[in-house]
XYZ file of C-alpha atoms in Angstrom:
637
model
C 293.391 77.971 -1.289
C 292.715 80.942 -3.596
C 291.331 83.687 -1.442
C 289.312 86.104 -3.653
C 289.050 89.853 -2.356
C 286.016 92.102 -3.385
C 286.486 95.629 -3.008
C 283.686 96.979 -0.356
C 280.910 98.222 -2.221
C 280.334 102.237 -2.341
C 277.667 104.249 -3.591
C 277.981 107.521 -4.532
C 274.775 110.059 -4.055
C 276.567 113.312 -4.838
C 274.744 113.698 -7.887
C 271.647 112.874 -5.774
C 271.332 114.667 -2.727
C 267.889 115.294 -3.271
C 266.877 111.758 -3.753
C 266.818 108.914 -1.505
C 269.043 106.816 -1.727
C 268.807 103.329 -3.310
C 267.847 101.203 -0.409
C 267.022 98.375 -2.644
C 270.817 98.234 -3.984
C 271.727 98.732 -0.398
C 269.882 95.776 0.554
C 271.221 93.673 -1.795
C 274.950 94.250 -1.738
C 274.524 94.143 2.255
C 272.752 90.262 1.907
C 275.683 89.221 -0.769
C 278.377 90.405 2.027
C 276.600 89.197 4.795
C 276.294 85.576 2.581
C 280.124 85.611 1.764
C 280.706 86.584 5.391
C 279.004 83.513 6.616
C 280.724 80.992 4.252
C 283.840 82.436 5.367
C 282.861 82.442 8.733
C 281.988 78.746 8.143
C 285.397 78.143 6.873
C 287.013 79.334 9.516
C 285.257 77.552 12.028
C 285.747 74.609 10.256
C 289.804 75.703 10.422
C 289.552 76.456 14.257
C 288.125 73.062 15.167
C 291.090 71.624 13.141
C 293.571 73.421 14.544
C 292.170 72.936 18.207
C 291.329 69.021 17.050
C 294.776 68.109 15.600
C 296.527 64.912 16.258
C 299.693 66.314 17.277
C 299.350 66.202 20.655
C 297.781 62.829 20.786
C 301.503 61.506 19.093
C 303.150 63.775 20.879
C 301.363 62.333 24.220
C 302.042 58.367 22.858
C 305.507 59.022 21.701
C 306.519 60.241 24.837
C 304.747 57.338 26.596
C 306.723 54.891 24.073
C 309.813 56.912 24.735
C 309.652 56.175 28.013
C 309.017 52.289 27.942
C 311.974 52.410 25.482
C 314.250 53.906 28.253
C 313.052 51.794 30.763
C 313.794 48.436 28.658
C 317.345 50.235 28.173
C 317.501 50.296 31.757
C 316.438 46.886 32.603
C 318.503 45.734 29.341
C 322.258 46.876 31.203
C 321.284 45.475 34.383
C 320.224 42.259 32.894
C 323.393 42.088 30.690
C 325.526 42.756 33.890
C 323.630 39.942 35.636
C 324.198 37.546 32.584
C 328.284 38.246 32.252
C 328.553 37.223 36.247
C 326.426 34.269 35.673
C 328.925 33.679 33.033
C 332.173 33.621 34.936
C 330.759 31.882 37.722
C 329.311 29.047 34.704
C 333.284 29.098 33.372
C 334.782 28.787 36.544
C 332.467 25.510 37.374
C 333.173 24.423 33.632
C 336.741 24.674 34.621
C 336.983 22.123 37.491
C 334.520 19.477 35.366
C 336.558 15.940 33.694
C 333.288 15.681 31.616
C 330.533 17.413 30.791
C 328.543 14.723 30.987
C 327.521 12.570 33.897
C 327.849 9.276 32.224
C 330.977 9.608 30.933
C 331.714 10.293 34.534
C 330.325 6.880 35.317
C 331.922 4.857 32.480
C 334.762 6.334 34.060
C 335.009 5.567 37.524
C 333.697 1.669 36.413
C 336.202 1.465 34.480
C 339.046 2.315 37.022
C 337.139 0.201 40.069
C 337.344 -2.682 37.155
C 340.855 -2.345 36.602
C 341.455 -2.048 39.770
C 339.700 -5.071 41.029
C 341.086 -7.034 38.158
C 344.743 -5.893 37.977
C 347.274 -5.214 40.225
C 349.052 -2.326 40.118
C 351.709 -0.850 42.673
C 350.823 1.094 45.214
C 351.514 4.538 43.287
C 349.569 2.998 40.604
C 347.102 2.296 42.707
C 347.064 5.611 44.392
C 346.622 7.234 41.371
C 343.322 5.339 39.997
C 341.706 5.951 43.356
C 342.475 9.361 43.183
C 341.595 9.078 39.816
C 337.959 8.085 40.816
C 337.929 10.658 43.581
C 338.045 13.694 40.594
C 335.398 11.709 38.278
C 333.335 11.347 41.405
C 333.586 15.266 42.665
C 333.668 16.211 39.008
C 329.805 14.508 38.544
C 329.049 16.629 41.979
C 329.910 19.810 40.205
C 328.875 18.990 37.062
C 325.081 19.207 38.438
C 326.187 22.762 39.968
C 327.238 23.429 36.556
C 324.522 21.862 34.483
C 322.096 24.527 37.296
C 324.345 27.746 36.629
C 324.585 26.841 33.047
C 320.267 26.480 32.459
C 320.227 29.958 34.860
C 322.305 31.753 32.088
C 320.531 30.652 29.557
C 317.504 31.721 30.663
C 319.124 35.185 31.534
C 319.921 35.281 27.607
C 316.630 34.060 26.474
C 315.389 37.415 28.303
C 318.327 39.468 27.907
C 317.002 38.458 23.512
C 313.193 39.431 24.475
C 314.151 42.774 25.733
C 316.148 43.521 23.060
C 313.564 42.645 20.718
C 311.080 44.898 22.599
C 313.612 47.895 22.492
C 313.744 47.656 18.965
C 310.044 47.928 18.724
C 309.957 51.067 20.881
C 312.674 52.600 18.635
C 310.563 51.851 15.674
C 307.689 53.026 17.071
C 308.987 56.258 18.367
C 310.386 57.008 14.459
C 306.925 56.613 13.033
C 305.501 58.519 16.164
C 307.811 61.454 15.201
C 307.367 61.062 11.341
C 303.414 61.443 12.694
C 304.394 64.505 14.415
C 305.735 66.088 11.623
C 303.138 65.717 9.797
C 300.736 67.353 11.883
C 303.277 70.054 12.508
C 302.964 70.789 8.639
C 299.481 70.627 8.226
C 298.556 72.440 11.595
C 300.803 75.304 10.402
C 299.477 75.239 7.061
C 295.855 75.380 8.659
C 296.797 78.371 10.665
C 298.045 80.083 7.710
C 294.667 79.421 5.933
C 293.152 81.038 8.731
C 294.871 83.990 9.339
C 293.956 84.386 5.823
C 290.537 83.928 6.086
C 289.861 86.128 9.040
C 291.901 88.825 7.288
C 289.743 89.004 4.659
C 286.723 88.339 7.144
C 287.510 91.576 8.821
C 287.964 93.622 5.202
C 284.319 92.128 4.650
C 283.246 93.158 7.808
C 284.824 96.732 7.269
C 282.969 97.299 4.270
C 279.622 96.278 5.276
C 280.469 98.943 8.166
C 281.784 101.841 5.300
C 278.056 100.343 3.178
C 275.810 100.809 6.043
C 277.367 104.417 7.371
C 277.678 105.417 3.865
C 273.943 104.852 3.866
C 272.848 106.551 6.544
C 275.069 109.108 6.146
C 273.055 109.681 2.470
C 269.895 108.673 4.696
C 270.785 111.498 7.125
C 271.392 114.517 4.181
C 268.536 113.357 1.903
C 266.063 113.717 5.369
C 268.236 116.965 6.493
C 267.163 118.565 2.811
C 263.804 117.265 3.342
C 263.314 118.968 6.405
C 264.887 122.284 5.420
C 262.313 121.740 2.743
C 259.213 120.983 4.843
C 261.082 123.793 7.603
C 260.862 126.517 4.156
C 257.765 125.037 2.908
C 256.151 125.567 6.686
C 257.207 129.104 6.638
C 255.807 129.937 3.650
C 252.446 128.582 4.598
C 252.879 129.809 8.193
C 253.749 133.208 6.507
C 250.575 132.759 3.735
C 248.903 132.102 7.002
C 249.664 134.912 8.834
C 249.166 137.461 6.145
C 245.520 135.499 5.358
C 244.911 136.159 9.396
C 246.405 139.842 9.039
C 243.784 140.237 5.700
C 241.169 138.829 8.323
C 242.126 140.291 10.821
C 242.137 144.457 8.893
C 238.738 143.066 6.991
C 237.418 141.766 10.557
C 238.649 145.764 11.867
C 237.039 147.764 8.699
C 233.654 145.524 9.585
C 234.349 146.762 13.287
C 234.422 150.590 12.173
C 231.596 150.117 9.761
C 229.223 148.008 12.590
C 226.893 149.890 14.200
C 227.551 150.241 18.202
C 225.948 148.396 20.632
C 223.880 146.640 17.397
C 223.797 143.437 19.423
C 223.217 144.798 22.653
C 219.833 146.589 21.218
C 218.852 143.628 18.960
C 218.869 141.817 22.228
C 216.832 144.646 24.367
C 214.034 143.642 21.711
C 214.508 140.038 21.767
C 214.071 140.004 25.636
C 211.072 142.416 25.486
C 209.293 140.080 22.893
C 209.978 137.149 24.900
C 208.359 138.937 28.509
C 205.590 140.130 26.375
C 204.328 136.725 25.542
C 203.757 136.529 29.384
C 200.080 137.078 30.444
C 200.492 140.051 32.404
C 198.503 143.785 33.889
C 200.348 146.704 32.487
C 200.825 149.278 35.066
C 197.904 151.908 34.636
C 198.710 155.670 34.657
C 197.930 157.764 38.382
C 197.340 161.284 38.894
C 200.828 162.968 39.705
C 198.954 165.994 41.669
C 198.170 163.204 44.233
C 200.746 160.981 45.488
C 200.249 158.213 48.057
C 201.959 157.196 50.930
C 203.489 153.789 50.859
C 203.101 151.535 53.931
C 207.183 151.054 55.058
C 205.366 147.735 57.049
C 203.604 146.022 54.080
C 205.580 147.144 50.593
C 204.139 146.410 47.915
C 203.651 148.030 44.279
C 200.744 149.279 41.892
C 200.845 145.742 39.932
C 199.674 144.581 43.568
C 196.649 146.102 43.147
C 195.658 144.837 39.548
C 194.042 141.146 39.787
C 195.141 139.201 36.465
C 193.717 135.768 35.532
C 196.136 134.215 32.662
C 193.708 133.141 29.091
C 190.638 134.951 30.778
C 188.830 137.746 28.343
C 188.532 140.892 29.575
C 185.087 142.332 30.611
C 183.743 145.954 31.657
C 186.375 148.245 33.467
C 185.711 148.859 37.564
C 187.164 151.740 39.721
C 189.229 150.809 42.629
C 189.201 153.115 45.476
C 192.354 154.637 44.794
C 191.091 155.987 41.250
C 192.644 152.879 39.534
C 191.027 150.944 36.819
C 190.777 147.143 36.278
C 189.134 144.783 33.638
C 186.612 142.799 34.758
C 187.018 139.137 33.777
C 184.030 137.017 31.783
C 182.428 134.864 33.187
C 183.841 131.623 32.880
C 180.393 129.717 32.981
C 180.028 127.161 29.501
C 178.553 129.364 26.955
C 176.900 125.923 25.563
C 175.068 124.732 28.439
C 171.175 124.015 27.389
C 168.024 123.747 29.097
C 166.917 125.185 32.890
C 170.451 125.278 34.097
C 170.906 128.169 36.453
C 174.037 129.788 35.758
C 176.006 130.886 38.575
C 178.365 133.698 39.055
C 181.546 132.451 41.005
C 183.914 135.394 42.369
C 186.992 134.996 41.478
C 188.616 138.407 43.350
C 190.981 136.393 45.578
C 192.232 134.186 43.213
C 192.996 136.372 40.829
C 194.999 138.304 43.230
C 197.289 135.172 43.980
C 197.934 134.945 39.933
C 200.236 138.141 40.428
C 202.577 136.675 42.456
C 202.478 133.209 39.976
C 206.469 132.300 39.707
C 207.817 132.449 35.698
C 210.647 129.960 35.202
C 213.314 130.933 32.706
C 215.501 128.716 30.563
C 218.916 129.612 31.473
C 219.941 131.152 28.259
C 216.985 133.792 29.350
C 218.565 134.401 32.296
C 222.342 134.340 30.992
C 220.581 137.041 28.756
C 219.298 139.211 31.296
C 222.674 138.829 33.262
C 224.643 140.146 30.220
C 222.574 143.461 30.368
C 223.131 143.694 33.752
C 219.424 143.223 34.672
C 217.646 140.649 36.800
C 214.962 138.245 35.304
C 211.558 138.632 36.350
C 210.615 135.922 38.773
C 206.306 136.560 38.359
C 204.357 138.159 36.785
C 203.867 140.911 39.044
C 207.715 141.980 37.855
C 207.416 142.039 34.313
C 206.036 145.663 33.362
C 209.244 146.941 35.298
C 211.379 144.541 33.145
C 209.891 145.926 30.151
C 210.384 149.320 30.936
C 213.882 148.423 32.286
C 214.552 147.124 28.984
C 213.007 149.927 26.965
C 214.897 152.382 28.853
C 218.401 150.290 28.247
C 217.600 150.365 24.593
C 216.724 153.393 24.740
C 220.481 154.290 26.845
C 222.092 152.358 24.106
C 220.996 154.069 21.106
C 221.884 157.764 22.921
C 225.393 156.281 23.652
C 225.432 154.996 19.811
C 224.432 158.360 18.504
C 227.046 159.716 20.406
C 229.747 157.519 19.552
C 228.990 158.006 15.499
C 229.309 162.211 16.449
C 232.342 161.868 18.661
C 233.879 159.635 15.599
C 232.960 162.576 12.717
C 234.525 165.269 14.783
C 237.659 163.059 15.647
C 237.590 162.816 11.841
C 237.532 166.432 12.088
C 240.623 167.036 14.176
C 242.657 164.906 11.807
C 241.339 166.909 8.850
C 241.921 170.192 10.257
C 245.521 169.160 11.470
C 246.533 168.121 8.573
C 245.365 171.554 6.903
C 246.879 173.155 9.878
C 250.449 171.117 9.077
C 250.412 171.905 5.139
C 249.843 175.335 5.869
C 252.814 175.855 8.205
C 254.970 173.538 5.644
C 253.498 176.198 2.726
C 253.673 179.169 4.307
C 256.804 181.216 5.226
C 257.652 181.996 9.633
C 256.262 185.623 9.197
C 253.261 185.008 7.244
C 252.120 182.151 9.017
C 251.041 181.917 12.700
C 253.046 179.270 14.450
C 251.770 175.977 14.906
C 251.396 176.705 18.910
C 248.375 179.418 18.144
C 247.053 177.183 15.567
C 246.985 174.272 17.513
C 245.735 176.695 20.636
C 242.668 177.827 18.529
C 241.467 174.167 17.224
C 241.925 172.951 20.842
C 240.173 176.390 22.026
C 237.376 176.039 19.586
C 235.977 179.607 19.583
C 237.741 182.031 18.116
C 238.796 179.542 15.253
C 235.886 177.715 14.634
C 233.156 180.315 15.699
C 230.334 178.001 13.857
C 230.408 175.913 16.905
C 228.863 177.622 19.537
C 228.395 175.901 23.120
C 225.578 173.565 23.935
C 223.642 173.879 26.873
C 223.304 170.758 28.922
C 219.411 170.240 29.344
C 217.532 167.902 31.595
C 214.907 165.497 32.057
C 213.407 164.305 35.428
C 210.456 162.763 35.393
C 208.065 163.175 38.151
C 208.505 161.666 41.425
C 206.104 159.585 42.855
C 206.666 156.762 45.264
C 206.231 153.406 44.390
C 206.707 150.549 46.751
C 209.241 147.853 46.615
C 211.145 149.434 44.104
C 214.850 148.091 43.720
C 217.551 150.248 41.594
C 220.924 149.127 42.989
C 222.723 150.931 39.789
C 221.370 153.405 37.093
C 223.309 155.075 34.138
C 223.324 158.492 32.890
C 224.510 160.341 29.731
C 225.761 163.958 30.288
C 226.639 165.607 27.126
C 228.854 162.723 25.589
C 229.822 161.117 29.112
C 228.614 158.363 31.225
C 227.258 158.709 34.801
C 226.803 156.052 37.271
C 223.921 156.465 40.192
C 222.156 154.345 42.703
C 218.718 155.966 42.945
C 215.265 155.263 42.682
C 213.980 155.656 38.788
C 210.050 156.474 37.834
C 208.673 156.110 34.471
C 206.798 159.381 32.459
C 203.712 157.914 34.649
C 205.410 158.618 37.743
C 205.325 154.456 38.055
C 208.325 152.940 39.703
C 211.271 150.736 37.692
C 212.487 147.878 39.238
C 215.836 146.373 38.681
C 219.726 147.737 38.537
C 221.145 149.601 36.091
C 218.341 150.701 33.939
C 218.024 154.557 32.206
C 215.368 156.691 32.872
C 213.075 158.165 29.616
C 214.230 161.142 27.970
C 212.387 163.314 25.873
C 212.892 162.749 22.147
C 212.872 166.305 21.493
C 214.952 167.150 23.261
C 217.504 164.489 22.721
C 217.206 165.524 18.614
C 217.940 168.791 19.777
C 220.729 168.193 21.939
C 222.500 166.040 19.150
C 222.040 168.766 16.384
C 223.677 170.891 18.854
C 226.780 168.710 19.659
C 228.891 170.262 17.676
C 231.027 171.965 20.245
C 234.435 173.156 21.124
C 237.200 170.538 20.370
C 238.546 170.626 23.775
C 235.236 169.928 24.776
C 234.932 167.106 22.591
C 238.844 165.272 24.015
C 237.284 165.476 27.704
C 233.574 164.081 27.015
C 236.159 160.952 24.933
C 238.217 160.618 27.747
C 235.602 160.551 30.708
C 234.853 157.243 32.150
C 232.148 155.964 33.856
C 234.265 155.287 37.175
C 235.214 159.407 36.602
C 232.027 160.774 35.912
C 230.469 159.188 39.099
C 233.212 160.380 41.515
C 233.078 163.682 40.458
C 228.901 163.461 40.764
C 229.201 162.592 44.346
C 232.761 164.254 45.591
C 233.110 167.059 44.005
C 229.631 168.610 43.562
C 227.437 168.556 46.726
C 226.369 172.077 46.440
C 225.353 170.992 42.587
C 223.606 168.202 44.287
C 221.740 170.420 46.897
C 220.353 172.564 44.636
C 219.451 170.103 41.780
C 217.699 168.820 45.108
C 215.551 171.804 45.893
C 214.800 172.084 42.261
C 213.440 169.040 42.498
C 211.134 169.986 45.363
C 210.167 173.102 43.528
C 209.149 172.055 40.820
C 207.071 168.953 43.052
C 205.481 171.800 44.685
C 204.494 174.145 41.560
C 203.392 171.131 39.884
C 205.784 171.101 36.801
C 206.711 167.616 35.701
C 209.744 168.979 33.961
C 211.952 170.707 36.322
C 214.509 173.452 35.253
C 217.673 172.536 33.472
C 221.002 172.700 35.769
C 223.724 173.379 34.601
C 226.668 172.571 37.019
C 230.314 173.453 36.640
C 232.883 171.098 39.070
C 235.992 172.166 39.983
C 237.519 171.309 37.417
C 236.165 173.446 35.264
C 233.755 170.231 33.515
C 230.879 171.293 32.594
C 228.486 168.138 34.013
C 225.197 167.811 32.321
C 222.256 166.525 34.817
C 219.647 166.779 32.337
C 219.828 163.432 30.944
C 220.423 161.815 35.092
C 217.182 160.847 35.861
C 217.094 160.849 39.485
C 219.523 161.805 42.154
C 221.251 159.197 44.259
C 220.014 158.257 47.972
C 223.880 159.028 48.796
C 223.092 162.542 47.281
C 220.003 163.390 49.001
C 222.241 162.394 52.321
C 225.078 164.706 51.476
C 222.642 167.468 50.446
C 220.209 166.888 53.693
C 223.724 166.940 55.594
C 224.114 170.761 54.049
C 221.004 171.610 54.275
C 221.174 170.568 57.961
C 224.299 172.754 58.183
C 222.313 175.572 57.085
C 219.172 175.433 59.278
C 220.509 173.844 62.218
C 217.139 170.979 61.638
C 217.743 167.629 62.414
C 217.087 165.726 59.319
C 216.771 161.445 59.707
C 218.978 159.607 57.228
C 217.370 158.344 54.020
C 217.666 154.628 53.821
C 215.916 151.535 52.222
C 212.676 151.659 54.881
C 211.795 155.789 54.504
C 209.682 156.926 52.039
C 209.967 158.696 48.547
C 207.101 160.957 50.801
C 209.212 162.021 53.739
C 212.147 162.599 51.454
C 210.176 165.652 49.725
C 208.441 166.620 52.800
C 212.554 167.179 54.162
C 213.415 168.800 51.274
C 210.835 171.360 51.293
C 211.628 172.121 54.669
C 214.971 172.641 54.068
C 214.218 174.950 50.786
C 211.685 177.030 53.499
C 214.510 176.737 56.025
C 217.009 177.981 53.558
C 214.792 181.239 52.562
């Protein structure tokens, strides 16, 4: 058998690391391997079932069996052959003692001597002898019968002793062709084996290089997808890197739009959006009263101004009518059909109590309207009775944001300032020589200081606005905001509008005069230090050092108050109050003074004059407040 060995098929991709590799070629070599492998495979199967189905043992099993039935013929063979020499000598020893062999000569015999003997006479020895004569021929034809049975014995014995013998040769010849079998199937089961050891030699070189084909694939496989990813892995930097940089661009362009955007833009834009949206609600604007003549609230019944002013929604308006109280209303037209014809008597209904009722007529907001509200930190009118104090709650927040915005834009040119004059400051030390320079402690000392190196700054004077108190009923301000110079107060007290009407809801800013506001911001050019501490003030700050650290400020702005209530001026005096610190704090832009104030400055003035002075809470009156604080003023002089 010619056995023809392929060399395992290799592919080199040295030269192409960067390209796949062929798995086309691959395929194909690995199908003509795996198709050689099975006919070889076939082959030797074919071998194996030879080698385990050879006839060897089948002659080896019947020459064995023949062997045997040769050896036992042997056997039988040399004791039949003993047998058959006994019978012999026992045959030759009857033959011996026979006259004839043959029973009638025997009897021609012994009638011929009884003939004689009758017939002739013969002496006595003579005679003797014949009858003795017969006596032998006589026991001779006995034994000749013995003979004749011992004689047909051993020839029977012989006819066997030939059959065996004849069988024993057949068992030799048998057992040589057996064995010339054997041999045979020695040689060709050894030559089989041979063939086979061949085969799945070169079985396992085929096998071997379909191995060395398939890991020399994947091994290619593997590099070719390692470079890809290092080139996906560089490629994904490079974008994540363009990325970041086009986010960093955003980012700087989203920071210059930042500095360039107006503050509190949105905030303001939404102030307006809100006030449109209340003023497409039907509603009675609160109408002006006579500040010289305050009224009493009820503490049982509360209720507000807008109480008083019947509203019918889609109604026109007719002639005005005065209230007791000096108020005006609109009358409302009459409602009767302007088209009816003929004698119809037209008839005047009242409608005075139901108009009242329309006040109080819930609004429902969308959510968004509400969400809106909540983000100003105001509460949604729920009727109609509510909305003039939501409008002026939301003028006066606009109003708070662009003061705060102003601000902002001066505290951001003088910042721009300090940088500009530090650097000056730095190339003039670098410039200068030690003893014609000041050191960069005084210069630093007199742009911090402000004065004496910047004397076109003078101080500003903190100025205030209050308007004037009058009590109005059901009024809720759970938190108000204040500006002071640059800085943001917080209080909880009760706001009034320029009429002296109250404002309902938390966190809204009182009016301040627009005068005066212009004024104060063409003045804010003060010190720098002044500047740093109105920047770093909080609103948290501001408010504890309103209510800890100035009660005497407090008192007084207190009995200013009731001062000026008494003389009549709507705009009281401007305080000026220094803390502790040193701060100058600025109560002309705080509209009204907290209720925890007025307790900490009733508490003094209760020190001073020994009066017992109730607490102000939710249930007393704007009206016994200022009655208490006149007292204590009288007390106090």
């Amino acid at each position: 058998m010619e056995e023809q060995k392929e060399p395992p098929f290799k592919e080199s991709f040295d030269s192409r690391k960067l390209k796949p590799p062929n798995k086309k070629k691959f395929e194909e070599e690995l199908e003509r391997l795996t198709n050689k492998l099975k006919e070889l495979e076939s082959q030797y199967a074919g071998l194996k079932s030879s080698i385990s189905s050879s006839p060897l043992k089948s002659i080896r099993l019947e020459k064995d069996a023949t062997f045997d039935r040769n050896k036992k013929i042997n056997n039988d063979l040399k004791s039949l052959n003993k047998e058959i020499s006994e019978k012999i000598y026992s045959v030759s020893q009857l033959q011996s003692g026979l006259v004839y062999k043959n029973e009638d000569k025997h009897n021609d015999a012994i009638r011929k001597l009884e003939w004689n003997l009758a017939h002739h006479s013969y002496r006595l020895t003579e005679e003797r002898r014949i009858v003795a004569e017969i006596d032998k021929l006589k026991r001779s034809k006995i034994s000749l019968n013995t003979y004749n049975n011992a004689k047909a014995q051993l020839d029977e014995l012989r006819n066997k002793q030939r059959r065996m013998r004849e069988e024993r040769d057949h068992y030799s010849r048998t057992i040589t062709q057996l064995r010339s079998q054997e041999d045979e199937a020695k040689r060709k089961l050894s030559a089989n084996r041979i063939t086979a050891e061949a085969l799945k030699k070169e079985i396992d070189e085929l096998y071997a290089a379909k191995r060395k084909l398939y890991e020399d694939f994947k091994r290619n496989q593997a590099e070719f997808q390692d470079a890809q990813k290092k080139k996906r892995q560089e490629s994904f930097k490079k974008k994540e890197e363009e990325r970041k940089a086009v986010l960093e661009a955003k980012q700087r362009e989203e920071e210059e739009l930042e500095e360039l955007r107006v503050p509190y833009e949105q905030d303001k834009l939404l102030c307006n959006t809100l006030i449109s949206y209340l003023q497409g609600f039907p509603y009675t604007p609160f109408t002006p009263t006579t500040p010289t003549t305050p009224t009493t609230p009820s503490t049982d019944s509360p209720t507000s101004c807008s109480d008083k002013l019947p509203y019918s929604s889609g109604a026109s308006s007719g002639p005005a009518e005065e209230l007791e109280d000096g108020n005006l209303i609109l009358l409302k037209k009459s409602e009767d059909n302007d088209f009816i014809g003929g004698n119809v008597k037209k008839t005047q209904k009242k409608r005075g109590k139901s108009r009242k009722p329309s006040m109080t007529k819930l609004i429902t907001h969308c959510p968004e309207v509400i969400t809106q509200f909540a983000s100003l930190n105001l509460r949604a009118p729920c009727s109609v009775q509510e909305i003039p104090a939501s409008l002026e709650q939301l003028r006066a927040r606009k109003l708070y944001y662009e003061q705060i915005s102003e601000t902002q834009s001066t505290v951001s040119l003088t910042e721009s300032g300090i940088c500009e004059m530090s650097r000056q400051a730095s190339n003039t030390e670098s410039c200068g020589s030690a003893c014609e320079t000041r050191p960069s402690d005084h210069i630093l000392d007199e742009i911090v200081g402000g004065k004496d190196y910047c004397p076109e700054f003078p101080e500003v004077e903190s100025f205030t606005q209050i308007p004037e108190l009058q009590s109005m009923e059901g009024s809720e301000t759970p938190r108000n905001l204040s500006v002071s110079s640059g800085s943001v107060m917080s209080t909880d007290v009760e706001e009034f509008d320029s009429n002296g009407q109250s404002l309902e809801s938390s966190g809204h800013l009182s009016h301040i005069d627009q005068s005066e506001f212009s004024l104060h911001h063409k003045k804010v050019t003060k010190s720098l230090n002044e500047v740093l501490k109105i920047q770093s003030e909080t609103v948290s700050q501001s408010e504890n050092k309103s209510k800890l650290n100035q009660p005497e400020a407090l008192l007084h702005n207190s009995v200013e108050k009731s001062n000026c209530m008494e003389s009549g001026d709507a705009r009281p005096k401007t305080l000026n109050v220094k803390s502790h610190e040193g701060d100058i704090v600025d109560s002309g832009i705080v509209s009204d003074i907290t209720e925890e104030s007025n307790a900490m400055s009733y508490n003094e003035n209760e020190k001073l004059s020994g009066t017992d002075i109730p607490k102000s809470g939710k249930n007393s009156s704007l009206a016994e407040t200022k009655e208490y604080n006149e007292q204590s003023e009288t007390t106090k002089l």
